[in-house]
Amino acid sequence: MLQRSNQWRATVFIAAVLTSPVAAQEGSIDYAKGTLIAERACSLCHDVTIDESDPPENKVPSFVKIANEPHQSSERLAETILFPHRDMPQFSFDTPTDLRDVIGYIMSMRGEK
Ligand code: HEC
């Protein structure tokens, strides 16, 4: 369970990321950094690149699949990543832009498959 203070911090964090004027601008996302973070922190469980396809026995959805879920949005991703469920470990990102970059990276795969 998240402690109250953590929850508060995460909420402020989400707000900071999503209401930041730069967040709305596609060009401000550092995709290279997002890729790096995805490879470092997420590729243990997820297929994080566009080239990989989900092996049927793999229960963890690939980032391509996640990006292309109906109604997917940066806001939804932020919530999932900051309030992880099931086996997904909680990550602490160094800066709010790290989260934005990794979300930008995932969302860049929307419409690709
Ligand atoms: C230890 C394994 C593990 C790692 C590492 C991991 N995940 Fe996950 N993730 C999972 C599992 C398992 C699920 C499926 C949970 C479910 O469907 O209940 C999941 C689900 C998700 C979802 C929701 C998918 C959906 O259907 O909406 C997102 C978004 C996500 N992960 C993003 C990330 C990101 C970003 C990282 C790296 C910062 C990451 N994950 C690292 C195991 C992991």
mmCIF file of N, CA and C and ligand atoms in Angstrom:
data_model
loop_
_atom_site.group_PDB
_atom_site.id
_atom_site.type_symbol
_atom_site.label_atom_id
_atom_site.label_comp_id
_atom_site.label_asym_id
_atom_site.label_seq_id
_atom_site.Cartn_x
_atom_site.Cartn_y
_atom_site.Cartn_z
ATOM 1 N N MET A 1 0.840 -1.207 0.000
ATOM 2 C CA MET A 1 0.000 0.000 0.000
ATOM 3 C C MET A 1 0.870 1.250 0.000
ATOM 4 N N LEU A 2 0.444 2.205 -0.738
ATOM 5 C CA LEU A 2 1.175 3.469 -0.742
ATOM 6 C C LEU A 2 0.874 4.226 0.541
ATOM 7 N N GLN A 3 1.897 4.802 1.084
ATOM 8 C CA GLN A 3 1.680 5.637 2.244
ATOM 9 C C GLN A 3 1.053 6.941 1.769
ATOM 10 N N ARG A 4 0.399 7.578 2.714
ATOM 11 C CA ARG A 4 -0.301 8.797 2.355
ATOM 12 C C ARG A 4 0.633 9.837 1.744
ATOM 13 N N SER A 5 1.770 10.015 2.371
ATOM 14 C CA SER A 5 2.685 11.049 1.884
ATOM 15 C C SER A 5 3.169 10.713 0.472
ATOM 16 N N ASN A 6 3.374 9.429 0.218
ATOM 17 C CA ASN A 6 3.791 9.022 -1.118
ATOM 18 C C ASN A 6 2.706 9.309 -2.132
ATOM 19 N N GLN A 7 1.484 9.018 -1.709
ATOM 20 C CA GLN A 7 0.352 9.235 -2.603
ATOM 21 C C GLN A 7 0.244 10.719 -2.946
ATOM 22 N N TRP A 8 0.441 11.512 -1.901
ATOM 23 C CA TRP A 8 0.378 12.947 -2.107
ATOM 24 C C TRP A 8 1.473 13.386 -3.065
ATOM 25 N N ARG A 9 2.655 12.862 -2.825
ATOM 26 C CA ARG A 9 3.774 13.223 -3.691
ATOM 27 C C ARG A 9 3.523 12.811 -5.127
ATOM 28 N N ALA A 10 2.980 11.598 -5.294
ATOM 29 C CA ALA A 10 2.710 11.104 -6.636
ATOM 30 C C ALA A 10 1.664 11.974 -7.323
ATOM 31 N N THR A 11 0.673 12.404 -6.560
ATOM 32 C CA THR A 11 -0.385 13.229 -7.133
ATOM 33 C C THR A 11 0.178 14.563 -7.599
ATOM 34 N N VAL A 12 1.022 15.140 -6.773
ATOM 35 C CA VAL A 12 1.662 16.400 -7.142
ATOM 36 C C VAL A 12 2.516 16.180 -8.382
ATOM 37 N N PHE A 13 3.155 15.023 -8.386
ATOM 38 C CA PHE A 13 4.033 14.670 -9.487
ATOM 39 C C PHE A 13 3.234 14.585 -10.792
ATOM 40 N N ILE A 14 2.130 13.851 -10.761
ATOM 41 C CA ILE A 14 1.267 13.738 -11.948
ATOM 42 C C ILE A 14 0.837 15.131 -12.394
ATOM 43 N N ALA A 15 0.397 15.923 -11.422
ATOM 44 C CA ALA A 15 -0.077 17.258 -11.750
ATOM 45 C C ALA A 15 1.037 18.068 -12.393
ATOM 46 N N ALA A 16 2.238 17.942 -11.847
ATOM 47 C CA ALA A 16 3.366 18.699 -12.378
ATOM 48 C C ALA A 16 3.676 18.278 -13.810
ATOM 49 N N VAL A 17 3.597 16.969 -14.043
ATOM 50 C CA VAL A 17 3.922 16.470 -15.375
ATOM 51 C C VAL A 17 2.862 16.879 -16.382
ATOM 52 N N LEU A 18 1.618 16.681 -16.015
ATOM 53 C CA LEU A 18 0.550 16.831 -16.995
ATOM 54 C C LEU A 18 0.099 18.270 -17.196
ATOM 55 N N THR A 19 0.331 19.103 -16.221
ATOM 56 C CA THR A 19 -0.107 20.485 -16.394
ATOM 57 C C THR A 19 1.036 21.379 -16.846
ATOM 58 N N SER A 20 2.214 20.808 -16.858
ATOM 59 C CA SER A 20 3.357 21.591 -17.326
ATOM 60 C C SER A 20 3.123 21.996 -18.776
ATOM 61 N N PRO A 21 3.306 23.262 -19.088
ATOM 62 C CA PRO A 21 3.020 23.717 -20.458
ATOM 63 C C PRO A 21 3.827 22.952 -21.502
ATOM 64 N N VAL A 22 5.027 22.522 -21.130
ATOM 65 C CA VAL A 22 5.845 21.813 -22.109
ATOM 66 C C VAL A 22 5.310 20.414 -22.382
ATOM 67 N N ALA A 23 4.571 19.845 -21.421
ATOM 68 C CA ALA A 23 4.081 18.477 -21.594
ATOM 69 C C ALA A 23 3.181 18.362 -22.813
ATOM 70 N N ALA A 24 2.489 19.454 -23.105
ATOM 71 C CA ALA A 24 1.539 19.422 -24.215
ATOM 72 C C ALA A 24 2.242 19.492 -25.562
ATOM 73 N N GLN A 25 3.471 19.902 -25.530
ATOM 74 C CA GLN A 25 4.188 20.070 -26.794
ATOM 75 C C GLN A 25 4.971 18.828 -27.141
ATOM 76 N N GLU A 26 4.572 18.212 -28.180
ATOM 77 C CA GLU A 26 5.199 16.980 -28.646
ATOM 78 C C GLU A 26 6.724 17.112 -28.732
ATOM 79 N N GLY A 27 7.182 18.235 -29.260
ATOM 80 C CA GLY A 27 8.598 18.436 -29.511
ATOM 81 C C GLY A 27 9.460 18.451 -28.265
ATOM 82 N N SER A 28 8.823 18.656 -27.107
ATOM 83 C CA SER A 28 9.607 18.768 -25.893
ATOM 84 C C SER A 28 9.932 17.399 -25.291
ATOM 85 N N ILE A 29 9.344 16.362 -25.830
ATOM 86 C CA ILE A 29 9.618 15.033 -25.301
ATOM 87 C C ILE A 29 10.957 14.535 -25.829
ATOM 88 N N ASP A 30 11.771 14.041 -24.907
ATOM 89 C CA ASP A 30 13.071 13.502 -25.290
ATOM 90 C C ASP A 30 12.910 11.993 -25.524
ATOM 91 N N TYR A 31 12.689 11.632 -26.785
ATOM 92 C CA TYR A 31 12.398 10.229 -27.099
ATOM 93 C C TYR A 31 13.601 9.323 -26.842
ATOM 94 N N ALA A 32 14.794 9.861 -27.079
ATOM 95 C CA ALA A 32 15.996 9.058 -26.839
ATOM 96 C C ALA A 32 16.098 8.710 -25.354
ATOM 97 N N LYS A 33 15.786 9.688 -24.529
ATOM 98 C CA LYS A 33 15.816 9.458 -23.082
ATOM 99 C C LYS A 33 14.720 8.478 -22.688
ATOM 100 N N GLY A 34 13.541 8.640 -23.280
ATOM 101 C CA GLY A 34 12.430 7.728 -23.002
ATOM 102 C C GLY A 34 12.794 6.295 -23.363
ATOM 103 N N THR A 35 13.447 6.142 -24.492
ATOM 104 C CA THR A 35 13.878 4.816 -24.934
ATOM 105 C C THR A 35 14.864 4.221 -23.944
ATOM 106 N N LEU A 36 15.774 5.039 -23.517
ATOM 107 C CA LEU A 36 16.800 4.597 -22.575
ATOM 108 C C LEU A 36 16.156 4.127 -21.265
ATOM 109 N N ILE A 37 15.228 4.919 -20.773
ATOM 110 C CA ILE A 37 14.559 4.567 -19.519
ATOM 111 C C ILE A 37 13.772 3.279 -19.691
ATOM 112 N N ALA A 38 13.071 3.171 -20.831
ATOM 113 C CA ALA A 38 12.274 1.966 -21.089
ATOM 114 C C ALA A 38 13.179 0.738 -21.110
ATOM 115 N N GLU A 39 14.318 0.878 -21.750
ATOM 116 C CA GLU A 39 15.228 -0.265 -21.831
ATOM 117 C C GLU A 39 15.812 -0.603 -20.472
ATOM 118 N N ARG A 40 16.101 0.415 -19.714
ATOM 119 C CA ARG A 40 16.724 0.200 -18.414
ATOM 120 C C ARG A 40 15.715 -0.338 -17.396
ATOM 121 N N ALA A 41 14.542 0.286 -17.359
ATOM 122 C CA ALA A 41 13.632 0.013 -16.249
ATOM 123 C C ALA A 41 12.465 -0.902 -16.608
ATOM 124 N N CYS A 42 12.142 -1.044 -17.873
ATOM 125 C CA CYS A 42 10.907 -1.720 -18.245
ATOM 126 C C CYS A 42 11.132 -2.991 -19.063
ATOM 127 N N SER A 43 12.276 -3.089 -19.742
ATOM 128 C CA SER A 43 12.453 -4.177 -20.709
ATOM 129 C C SER A 43 12.640 -5.544 -20.051
ATOM 130 N N LEU A 44 12.866 -5.530 -18.757
ATOM 131 C CA LEU A 44 12.940 -6.788 -18.019
ATOM 132 C C LEU A 44 11.646 -7.591 -18.224
ATOM 133 N N CYS A 45 10.533 -6.900 -18.268
ATOM 134 C CA CYS A 45 9.236 -7.573 -18.379
ATOM 135 C C CYS A 45 8.519 -7.269 -19.692
ATOM 136 N N HIS A 46 8.643 -6.051 -20.176
ATOM 137 C CA HIS A 46 7.889 -5.650 -21.371
ATOM 138 C C HIS A 46 8.754 -5.709 -22.625
ATOM 139 N N ASP A 47 8.136 -6.009 -23.746
ATOM 140 C CA ASP A 47 8.763 -5.725 -25.033
ATOM 141 C C ASP A 47 8.640 -4.223 -25.216
ATOM 142 N N VAL A 48 9.759 -3.551 -25.268
ATOM 143 C CA VAL A 48 9.680 -2.091 -25.290
ATOM 144 C C VAL A 48 9.936 -1.493 -26.669
ATOM 145 N N THR A 49 10.333 -2.320 -27.623
ATOM 146 C CA THR A 49 10.587 -1.759 -28.943
ATOM 147 C C THR A 49 9.493 -2.184 -29.916
ATOM 148 N N ILE A 50 9.439 -1.448 -30.986
ATOM 149 C CA ILE A 50 8.389 -1.646 -31.955
ATOM 150 C C ILE A 50 8.600 -2.933 -32.752
ATOM 151 N N ASP A 51 9.819 -3.382 -32.824
ATOM 152 C CA ASP A 51 10.131 -4.561 -33.629
ATOM 153 C C ASP A 51 9.735 -5.873 -32.970
ATOM 154 N N GLU A 52 9.718 -5.860 -31.649
ATOM 155 C CA GLU A 52 9.421 -7.117 -30.974
ATOM 156 C C GLU A 52 7.926 -7.372 -31.002
ATOM 157 N N SER A 53 7.564 -8.640 -31.095
ATOM 158 C CA SER A 53 6.147 -8.955 -31.032
ATOM 159 C C SER A 53 5.909 -9.787 -29.784
ATOM 160 N N ASP A 54 4.715 -9.652 -29.277
ATOM 161 C CA ASP A 54 4.339 -10.352 -28.056
ATOM 162 C C ASP A 54 4.375 -11.862 -28.240
ATOM 163 N N PRO A 55 5.219 -12.568 -27.553
ATOM 164 C CA PRO A 55 5.066 -14.028 -27.589
ATOM 165 C C PRO A 55 3.744 -14.379 -26.894
ATOM 166 N N PRO A 56 3.008 -15.354 -27.431
ATOM 167 C CA PRO A 56 1.684 -15.650 -26.888
ATOM 168 C C PRO A 56 1.708 -15.982 -25.398
ATOM 169 N N GLU A 57 2.797 -16.612 -24.953
ATOM 170 C CA GLU A 57 2.837 -17.017 -23.538
ATOM 171 C C GLU A 57 3.216 -15.864 -22.615
ATOM 172 N N ASN A 58 3.579 -14.758 -23.247
ATOM 173 C CA ASN A 58 4.007 -13.603 -22.464
ATOM 174 C C ASN A 58 2.778 -12.816 -21.982
ATOM 175 N N LYS A 59 2.576 -12.812 -20.679
ATOM 176 C CA LYS A 59 1.374 -12.161 -20.164
ATOM 177 C C LYS A 59 1.546 -10.663 -19.976
ATOM 178 N N VAL A 60 2.769 -10.201 -20.056
ATOM 179 C CA VAL A 60 3.003 -8.774 -19.905
ATOM 180 C C VAL A 60 2.809 -8.102 -21.265
ATOM 181 N N PRO A 61 1.915 -7.147 -21.336
ATOM 182 C CA PRO A 61 1.665 -6.512 -22.638
ATOM 183 C C PRO A 61 2.884 -5.735 -23.123
ATOM 184 N N SER A 62 3.131 -5.796 -24.433
ATOM 185 C CA SER A 62 4.236 -5.034 -25.017
ATOM 186 C C SER A 62 3.863 -3.554 -25.046
ATOM 187 N N PHE A 63 4.863 -2.716 -25.180
ATOM 188 C CA PHE A 63 4.580 -1.282 -25.220
ATOM 189 C C PHE A 63 3.765 -0.909 -26.459
ATOM 190 N N VAL A 64 3.983 -1.616 -27.555
ATOM 191 C CA VAL A 64 3.183 -1.353 -28.760
ATOM 192 C C VAL A 64 1.712 -1.619 -28.469
ATOM 193 N N LYS A 65 1.477 -2.739 -27.787
ATOM 194 C CA LYS A 65 0.112 -3.122 -27.454
ATOM 195 C C LYS A 65 -0.507 -2.106 -26.489
ATOM 196 N N ILE A 66 0.268 -1.720 -25.497
ATOM 197 C CA ILE A 66 -0.212 -0.748 -24.518
ATOM 198 C C ILE A 66 -0.558 0.569 -25.214
ATOM 199 N N ALA A 67 0.332 1.009 -26.104
ATOM 200 C CA ALA A 67 0.125 2.294 -26.787
ATOM 201 C C ALA A 67 -1.149 2.281 -27.623
ATOM 202 N N ASN A 68 -1.493 1.090 -28.141
ATOM 203 C CA ASN A 68 -2.618 1.017 -29.068
ATOM 204 C C ASN A 68 -3.920 0.561 -28.446
ATOM 205 N N GLU A 69 -3.950 0.504 -27.134
ATOM 206 C CA GLU A 69 -5.222 0.201 -26.483
ATOM 207 C C GLU A 69 -6.199 1.334 -26.761
ATOM 208 N N PRO A 70 -7.471 0.971 -26.966
ATOM 209 C CA PRO A 70 -8.443 2.038 -27.221
ATOM 210 C C PRO A 70 -8.452 3.010 -26.029
ATOM 211 N N HIS A 71 -8.635 4.239 -26.290
ATOM 212 C CA HIS A 71 -8.715 5.284 -25.257
ATOM 213 C C HIS A 71 -7.415 5.459 -24.489
ATOM 214 N N GLN A 72 -6.335 4.955 -25.013
ATOM 215 C CA GLN A 72 -5.067 5.161 -24.308
ATOM 216 C C GLN A 72 -4.693 6.632 -24.351
ATOM 217 N N SER A 73 -4.109 7.109 -23.264
ATOM 218 C CA SER A 73 -3.682 8.506 -23.241
ATOM 219 C C SER A 73 -2.500 8.640 -22.295
ATOM 220 N N SER A 74 -1.818 9.741 -22.415
ATOM 221 C CA SER A 74 -0.685 10.006 -21.526
ATOM 222 C C SER A 74 -1.125 10.021 -20.066
ATOM 223 N N GLU A 75 -2.329 10.554 -19.828
ATOM 224 C CA GLU A 75 -2.824 10.638 -18.460
ATOM 225 C C GLU A 75 -3.026 9.248 -17.870
ATOM 226 N N ARG A 76 -3.627 8.354 -18.662
ATOM 227 C CA ARG A 76 -3.845 6.983 -18.192
ATOM 228 C C ARG A 76 -2.529 6.293 -17.910
ATOM 229 N N LEU A 77 -1.585 6.475 -18.813
ATOM 230 C CA LEU A 77 -0.279 5.852 -18.633
ATOM 231 C C LEU A 77 0.389 6.359 -17.364
ATOM 232 N N ALA A 78 0.297 7.652 -17.135
ATOM 233 C CA ALA A 78 0.917 8.227 -15.938
ATOM 234 C C ALA A 78 0.336 7.582 -14.685
ATOM 235 N N GLU A 79 -0.966 7.424 -14.673
ATOM 236 C CA GLU A 79 -1.603 6.797 -13.506
ATOM 237 C C GLU A 79 -1.147 5.366 -13.326
ATOM 238 N N THR A 80 -1.102 4.604 -14.420
ATOM 239 C CA THR A 80 -0.688 3.202 -14.326
ATOM 240 C C THR A 80 0.745 3.094 -13.836
ATOM 241 N N ILE A 81 1.578 3.935 -14.353
ATOM 242 C CA ILE A 81 2.999 3.825 -14.026
ATOM 243 C C ILE A 81 3.265 4.305 -12.598
ATOM 244 N N LEU A 82 2.539 5.326 -12.176
ATOM 245 C CA LEU A 82 2.776 5.845 -10.826
ATOM 246 C C LEU A 82 2.054 5.042 -9.748
ATOM 247 N N PHE A 83 0.958 4.381 -10.107
ATOM 248 C CA PHE A 83 0.265 3.527 -9.140
ATOM 249 C C PHE A 83 0.243 2.108 -9.675
ATOM 250 N N PRO A 84 1.366 1.438 -9.597
ATOM 251 C CA PRO A 84 1.481 0.142 -10.272
ATOM 252 C C PRO A 84 0.567 -0.902 -9.629
ATOM 253 N N HIS A 85 0.137 -1.824 -10.474
ATOM 254 C CA HIS A 85 -0.709 -2.898 -9.971
ATOM 255 C C HIS A 85 -0.002 -4.230 -10.204
ATOM 256 N N ARG A 86 -0.502 -5.216 -9.521
ATOM 257 C CA ARG A 86 0.044 -6.581 -9.644
ATOM 258 C C ARG A 86 1.571 -6.655 -9.541
ATOM 259 N N ASP A 87 2.199 -7.325 -10.538
ATOM 260 C CA ASP A 87 3.645 -7.584 -10.436
ATOM 261 C C ASP A 87 4.508 -6.395 -10.768
ATOM 262 N N MET A 88 3.878 -5.340 -11.195
ATOM 263 C CA MET A 88 4.704 -4.242 -11.670
ATOM 264 C C MET A 88 5.317 -3.484 -10.497
ATOM 265 N N PRO A 89 6.623 -3.418 -10.468
ATOM 266 C CA PRO A 89 7.263 -2.738 -9.347
ATOM 267 C C PRO A 89 7.061 -1.237 -9.450
ATOM 268 N N GLN A 90 7.163 -0.572 -8.323
ATOM 269 C CA GLN A 90 7.027 0.879 -8.366
ATOM 270 C C GLN A 90 8.368 1.512 -8.721
ATOM 271 N N PHE A 91 8.295 2.449 -9.600
ATOM 272 C CA PHE A 91 9.519 3.109 -10.015
ATOM 273 C C PHE A 91 9.580 4.501 -9.457
ATOM 274 N N SER A 92 10.783 4.903 -9.140
ATOM 275 C CA SER A 92 10.925 6.316 -8.834
ATOM 276 C C SER A 92 11.759 6.906 -9.961
ATOM 277 N N PHE A 93 11.200 7.901 -10.564
ATOM 278 C CA PHE A 93 11.892 8.558 -11.658
ATOM 279 C C PHE A 93 12.704 9.715 -11.092
ATOM 280 N N ASP A 94 13.817 9.944 -11.729
ATOM 281 C CA ASP A 94 14.700 10.989 -11.221
ATOM 282 C C ASP A 94 14.042 12.363 -11.288
ATOM 283 N N THR A 95 13.379 12.606 -12.374
ATOM 284 C CA THR A 95 12.736 13.904 -12.542
ATOM 285 C C THR A 95 11.388 13.678 -13.236
ATOM 286 N N PRO A 96 10.463 14.633 -13.087
ATOM 287 C CA PRO A 96 9.180 14.488 -13.774
ATOM 288 C C PRO A 96 9.359 14.331 -15.282
ATOM 289 N N THR A 97 10.415 14.880 -15.839
ATOM 290 C CA THR A 97 10.575 14.764 -17.289
ATOM 291 C C THR A 97 10.908 13.335 -17.699
ATOM 292 N N ASP A 98 11.513 12.548 -16.790
ATOM 293 C CA ASP A 98 11.777 11.146 -17.103
ATOM 294 C C ASP A 98 10.471 10.417 -17.391
ATOM 295 N N LEU A 99 9.485 10.648 -16.542
ATOM 296 C CA LEU A 99 8.187 10.009 -16.726
ATOM 297 C C LEU A 99 7.555 10.479 -18.027
ATOM 298 N N ARG A 100 7.627 11.776 -18.263
ATOM 299 C CA ARG A 100 7.057 12.325 -19.487
ATOM 300 C C ARG A 100 7.726 11.725 -20.721
ATOM 301 N N ASP A 101 9.032 11.567 -20.641
ATOM 302 C CA ASP A 101 9.764 11.023 -21.787
ATOM 303 C C ASP A 101 9.386 9.569 -22.057
ATOM 304 N N VAL A 102 9.254 8.781 -21.003
ATOM 305 C CA VAL A 102 8.932 7.370 -21.217
ATOM 306 C C VAL A 102 7.482 7.228 -21.711
ATOM 307 N N ILE A 103 6.605 8.082 -21.208
ATOM 308 C CA ILE A 103 5.217 8.075 -21.695
ATOM 309 C C ILE A 103 5.176 8.528 -23.155
ATOM 310 N N GLY A 104 5.947 9.550 -23.456
ATOM 311 C CA GLY A 104 6.029 10.036 -24.841
ATOM 312 C C GLY A 104 6.530 8.948 -25.768
ATOM 313 N N TYR A 105 7.492 8.211 -25.268
ATOM 314 C CA TYR A 105 8.059 7.109 -26.054
ATOM 315 C C TYR A 105 6.984 6.035 -26.313
ATOM 316 N N ILE A 106 6.254 5.668 -25.271
ATOM 317 C CA ILE A 106 5.195 4.655 -25.443
ATOM 318 C C ILE A 106 4.131 5.170 -26.417
ATOM 319 N N MET A 107 3.690 6.410 -26.189
ATOM 320 C CA MET A 107 2.611 6.948 -27.025
ATOM 321 C C MET A 107 3.054 7.154 -28.479
ATOM 322 N N SER A 108 4.358 7.248 -28.697
ATOM 323 C CA SER A 108 4.838 7.409 -30.072
ATOM 324 C C SER A 108 4.585 6.148 -30.901
ATOM 325 N N MET A 109 4.310 5.024 -30.205
ATOM 326 C CA MET A 109 4.034 3.774 -30.920
ATOM 327 C C MET A 109 2.555 3.624 -31.250
ATOM 328 N N ARG A 110 1.745 4.566 -30.803
ATOM 329 C CA ARG A 110 0.319 4.491 -31.089
ATOM 330 C C ARG A 110 0.105 4.622 -32.589
ATOM 331 N N GLY A 111 -0.692 3.714 -33.110
ATOM 332 C CA GLY A 111 -0.975 3.749 -34.535
ATOM 333 C C GLY A 111 0.051 3.006 -35.365
ATOM 334 N N GLU A 112 1.076 2.437 -34.697
ATOM 335 C CA GLU A 112 2.123 1.751 -35.456
ATOM 336 C C GLU A 112 1.764 0.305 -35.797
ATOM 337 N N LYS A 113 0.875 -0.303 -34.955
ATOM 338 C CA LYS A 113 0.559 -1.703 -35.245
ATOM 339 C C LYS A 113 -0.914 -1.970 -35.044
HETATM 340 C C1 HEC B 1 8.720 -6.797 -13.038
HETATM 341 C C2 HEC B 1 8.045 -6.722 -14.314
HETATM 342 C C3 HEC B 1 7.664 -5.355 -14.864
HETATM 343 C C4 HEC B 1 8.468 -4.265 -15.066
HETATM 344 C C5 HEC B 1 9.960 -4.118 -14.774
HETATM 345 C C6 HEC B 1 7.607 -3.240 -15.658
HETATM 346 N N1 HEC B 1 6.339 -3.726 -15.798
HETATM 347 FE FE1 HEC B 1 4.759 -2.730 -16.607
HETATM 348 N N2 HEC B 1 3.553 -4.325 -16.260
HETATM 349 C C7 HEC B 1 3.972 -5.543 -15.757
HETATM 350 C C8 HEC B 1 2.845 -6.448 -15.739
HETATM 351 C C9 HEC B 1 2.878 -7.901 -15.249
HETATM 352 C C10 HEC B 1 1.752 -5.754 -16.263
HETATM 353 C C11 HEC B 1 0.329 -6.260 -16.461
HETATM 354 C C12 HEC B 1 -0.464 -5.949 -15.249
HETATM 355 C C13 HEC B 1 -1.891 -6.270 -15.408
HETATM 356 O O1 HEC B 1 -2.363 -6.386 -16.544
HETATM 357 O O2 HEC B 1 -2.544 -6.372 -14.378
HETATM 358 C C14 HEC B 1 2.226 -4.413 -16.571
HETATM 359 C C15 HEC B 1 1.425 -3.408 -17.078
HETATM 360 C C16 HEC B 1 1.874 -2.165 -17.459
HETATM 361 C C17 HEC B 1 1.039 -1.121 -17.987
HETATM 362 C C18 HEC B 1 -0.476 -1.183 -18.165
HETATM 363 C C19 HEC B 1 -0.842 -1.889 -19.421
HETATM 364 C C20 HEC B 1 -2.312 -1.767 -19.712
HETATM 365 O O3 HEC B 1 -2.863 -2.764 -20.166
HETATM 366 O O4 HEC B 1 -2.894 -0.699 -19.522
HETATM 367 C C21 HEC B 1 1.855 -0.061 -18.271
HETATM 368 C C22 HEC B 1 1.448 1.289 -18.858
HETATM 369 C C23 HEC B 1 3.191 -0.447 -17.892
HETATM 370 N N3 HEC B 1 3.165 -1.727 -17.404
HETATM 371 C C24 HEC B 1 4.283 0.363 -18.040
HETATM 372 C C25 HEC B 1 5.558 0.053 -17.574
HETATM 373 C C26 HEC B 1 6.689 0.961 -17.633
HETATM 374 C C27 HEC B 1 6.656 2.359 -18.241
HETATM 375 C C28 HEC B 1 7.737 0.303 -17.061
HETATM 376 C C29 HEC B 1 9.149 0.843 -16.863
HETATM 377 C C30 HEC B 1 9.264 2.127 -16.188
HETATM 378 C C31 HEC B 1 7.258 -1.010 -16.636
HETATM 379 N N4 HEC B 1 5.945 -1.115 -16.969
HETATM 380 C C32 HEC B 1 8.038 -1.974 -16.023
HETATM 381 C C33 HEC B 1 5.240 -5.865 -15.335
HETATM 382 C C34 HEC B 1 6.328 -5.007 -15.332
#
